[in-house]
C-alpha positions as a printed Julia matrix, in Angstrom:
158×3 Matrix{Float64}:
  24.34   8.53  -5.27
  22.59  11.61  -4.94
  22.85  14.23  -1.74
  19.38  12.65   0.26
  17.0   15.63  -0.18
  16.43  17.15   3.44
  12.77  18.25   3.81
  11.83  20.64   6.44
   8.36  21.55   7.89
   6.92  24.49   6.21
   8.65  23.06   2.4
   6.03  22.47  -0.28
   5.13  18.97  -0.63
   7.32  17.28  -3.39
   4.78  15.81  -6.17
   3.95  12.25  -6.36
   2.02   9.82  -8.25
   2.3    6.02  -7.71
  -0.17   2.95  -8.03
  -1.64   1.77  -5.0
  -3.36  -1.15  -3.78
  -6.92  -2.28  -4.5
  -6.83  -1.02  -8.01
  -6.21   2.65  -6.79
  -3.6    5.49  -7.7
  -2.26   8.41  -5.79
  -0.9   11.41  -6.87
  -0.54  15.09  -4.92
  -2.72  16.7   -8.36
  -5.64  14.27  -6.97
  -5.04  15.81  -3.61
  -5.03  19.58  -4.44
  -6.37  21.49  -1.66
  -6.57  18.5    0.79
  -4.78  17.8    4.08
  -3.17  14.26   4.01
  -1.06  11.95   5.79
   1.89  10.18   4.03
   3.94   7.95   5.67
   6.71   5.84   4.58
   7.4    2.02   6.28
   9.94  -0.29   5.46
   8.16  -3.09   4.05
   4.38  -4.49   4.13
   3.49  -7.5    6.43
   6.62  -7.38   8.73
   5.67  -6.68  12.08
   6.52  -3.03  13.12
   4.71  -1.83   9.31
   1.94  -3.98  10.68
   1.05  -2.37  13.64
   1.3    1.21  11.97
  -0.66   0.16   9.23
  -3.28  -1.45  11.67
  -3.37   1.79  13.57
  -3.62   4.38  11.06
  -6.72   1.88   9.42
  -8.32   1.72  13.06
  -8.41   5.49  13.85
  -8.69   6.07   9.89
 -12.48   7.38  10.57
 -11.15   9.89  13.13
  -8.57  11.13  10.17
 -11.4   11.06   7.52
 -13.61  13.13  10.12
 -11.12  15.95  10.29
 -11.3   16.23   6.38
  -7.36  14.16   6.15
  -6.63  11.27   3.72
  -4.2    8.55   4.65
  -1.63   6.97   2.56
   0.89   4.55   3.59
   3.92   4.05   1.02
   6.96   1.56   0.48
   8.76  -0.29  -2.29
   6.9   -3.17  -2.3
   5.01  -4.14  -5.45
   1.69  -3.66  -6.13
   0.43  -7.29  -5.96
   2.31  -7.68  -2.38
   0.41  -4.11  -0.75
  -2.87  -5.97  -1.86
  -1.93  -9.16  -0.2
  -1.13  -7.01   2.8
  -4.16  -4.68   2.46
  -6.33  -8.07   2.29
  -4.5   -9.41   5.09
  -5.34  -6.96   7.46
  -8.59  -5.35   6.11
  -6.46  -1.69   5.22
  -8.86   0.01   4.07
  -6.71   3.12   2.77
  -4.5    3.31  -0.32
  -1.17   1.65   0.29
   1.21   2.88  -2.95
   4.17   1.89  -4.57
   6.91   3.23  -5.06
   8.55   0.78  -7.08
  11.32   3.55  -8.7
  12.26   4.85  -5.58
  11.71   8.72  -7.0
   9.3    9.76  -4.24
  11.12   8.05  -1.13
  14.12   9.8   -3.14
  12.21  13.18  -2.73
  10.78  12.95   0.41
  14.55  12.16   1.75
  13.42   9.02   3.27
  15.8    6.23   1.72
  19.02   6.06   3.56
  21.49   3.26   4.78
  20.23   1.85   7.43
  21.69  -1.24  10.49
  20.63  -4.75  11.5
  22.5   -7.2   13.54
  25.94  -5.72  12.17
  25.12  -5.52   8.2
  24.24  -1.87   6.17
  21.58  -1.67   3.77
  20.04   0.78   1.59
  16.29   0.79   3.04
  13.32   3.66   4.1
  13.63   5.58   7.05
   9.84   5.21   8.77
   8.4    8.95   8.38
   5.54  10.39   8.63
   4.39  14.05   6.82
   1.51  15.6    7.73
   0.67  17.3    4.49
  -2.08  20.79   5.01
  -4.51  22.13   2.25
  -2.06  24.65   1.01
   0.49  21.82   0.25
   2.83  23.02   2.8
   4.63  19.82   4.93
   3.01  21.19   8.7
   4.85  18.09  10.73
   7.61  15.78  10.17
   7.94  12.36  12.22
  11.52  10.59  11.77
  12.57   7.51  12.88
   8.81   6.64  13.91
   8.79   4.44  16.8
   4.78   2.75  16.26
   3.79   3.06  19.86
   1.52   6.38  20.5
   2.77   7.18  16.86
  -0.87   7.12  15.18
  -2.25   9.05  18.08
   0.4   11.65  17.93
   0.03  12.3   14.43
  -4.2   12.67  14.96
  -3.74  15.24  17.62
  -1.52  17.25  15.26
  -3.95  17.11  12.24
  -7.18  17.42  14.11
  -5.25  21.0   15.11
  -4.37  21.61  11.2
């Protein structure tokens, strides 16, 4: 296995382009010049990617109105981010990345803990991405409560 890639605020973004639910696709070429949000969750429709999803979509007007797009991103397959996206009424692209490259580049995938056993799984991050392309804030090991809110006060200030 590779050395996980160690990202720093202040790094350029690392490129990206992945489907993403609802018939969309992402990609940082589509986001040139654009302040975004991308954050990485464990897996759609469990209950702590639930409530961040559910918070990012309820303040996503507040993110839109300070010029930010928001993109959540796991390993899930397409057809199970639209279930999710349908579930809850997400209204913001939710991509896959099915290779693993990007969580690769973003050094979010790591062994992770759960009652005793090790698995390979996504570290919840969050990047908060400005114009220039430049990572301005890093969130790691997200815990959801206040998380949404913290990461709005930082790009309302970008």
């Amino acid at each position: 296995m590779a050395e996980k890639q160690v990202l720093q605020e202040g790094d350029v973004a690392p490129d990206f382009s992945m489907p993403a639910s609802r018939d969309r696709h992402v990609s940082l070429a589509d986001l040139k010049g654009k302040p975004f949000v991308l954050y990485f969750y464990p897996k759609a429709d469990t209950p702590g990617c639930t409530k961040e999803a559910c918070g990012f979509n309820e303040s996503l007007k507040q993110f839109e109105g300070a010029g930010l797009t928001v993109i959540g991103v796991s390993r899930d397959p397409v057809k199970k981010l639209d279930a999710f996206a349908d579930k809850y009424d997400l209204t913001f692209p939710l991509a896959s990345d099915d290779t693993g490259a990007v969580t690769e580049a973003y050094g979010v995938w790591g062994q992770k803990s759960l009652y005793g056993k090790t698995y390979m799984g996504i570290d919840r991050t969050t990047f908060l991405v400005g114009a220039d392309g430049k990572i301005a804030r890093i969130w790691h090991k997200v815990k959801v409560p206040g998380h949404v809110e913290a990461v709005l006060e930082a790009a309302q200030k970008l």
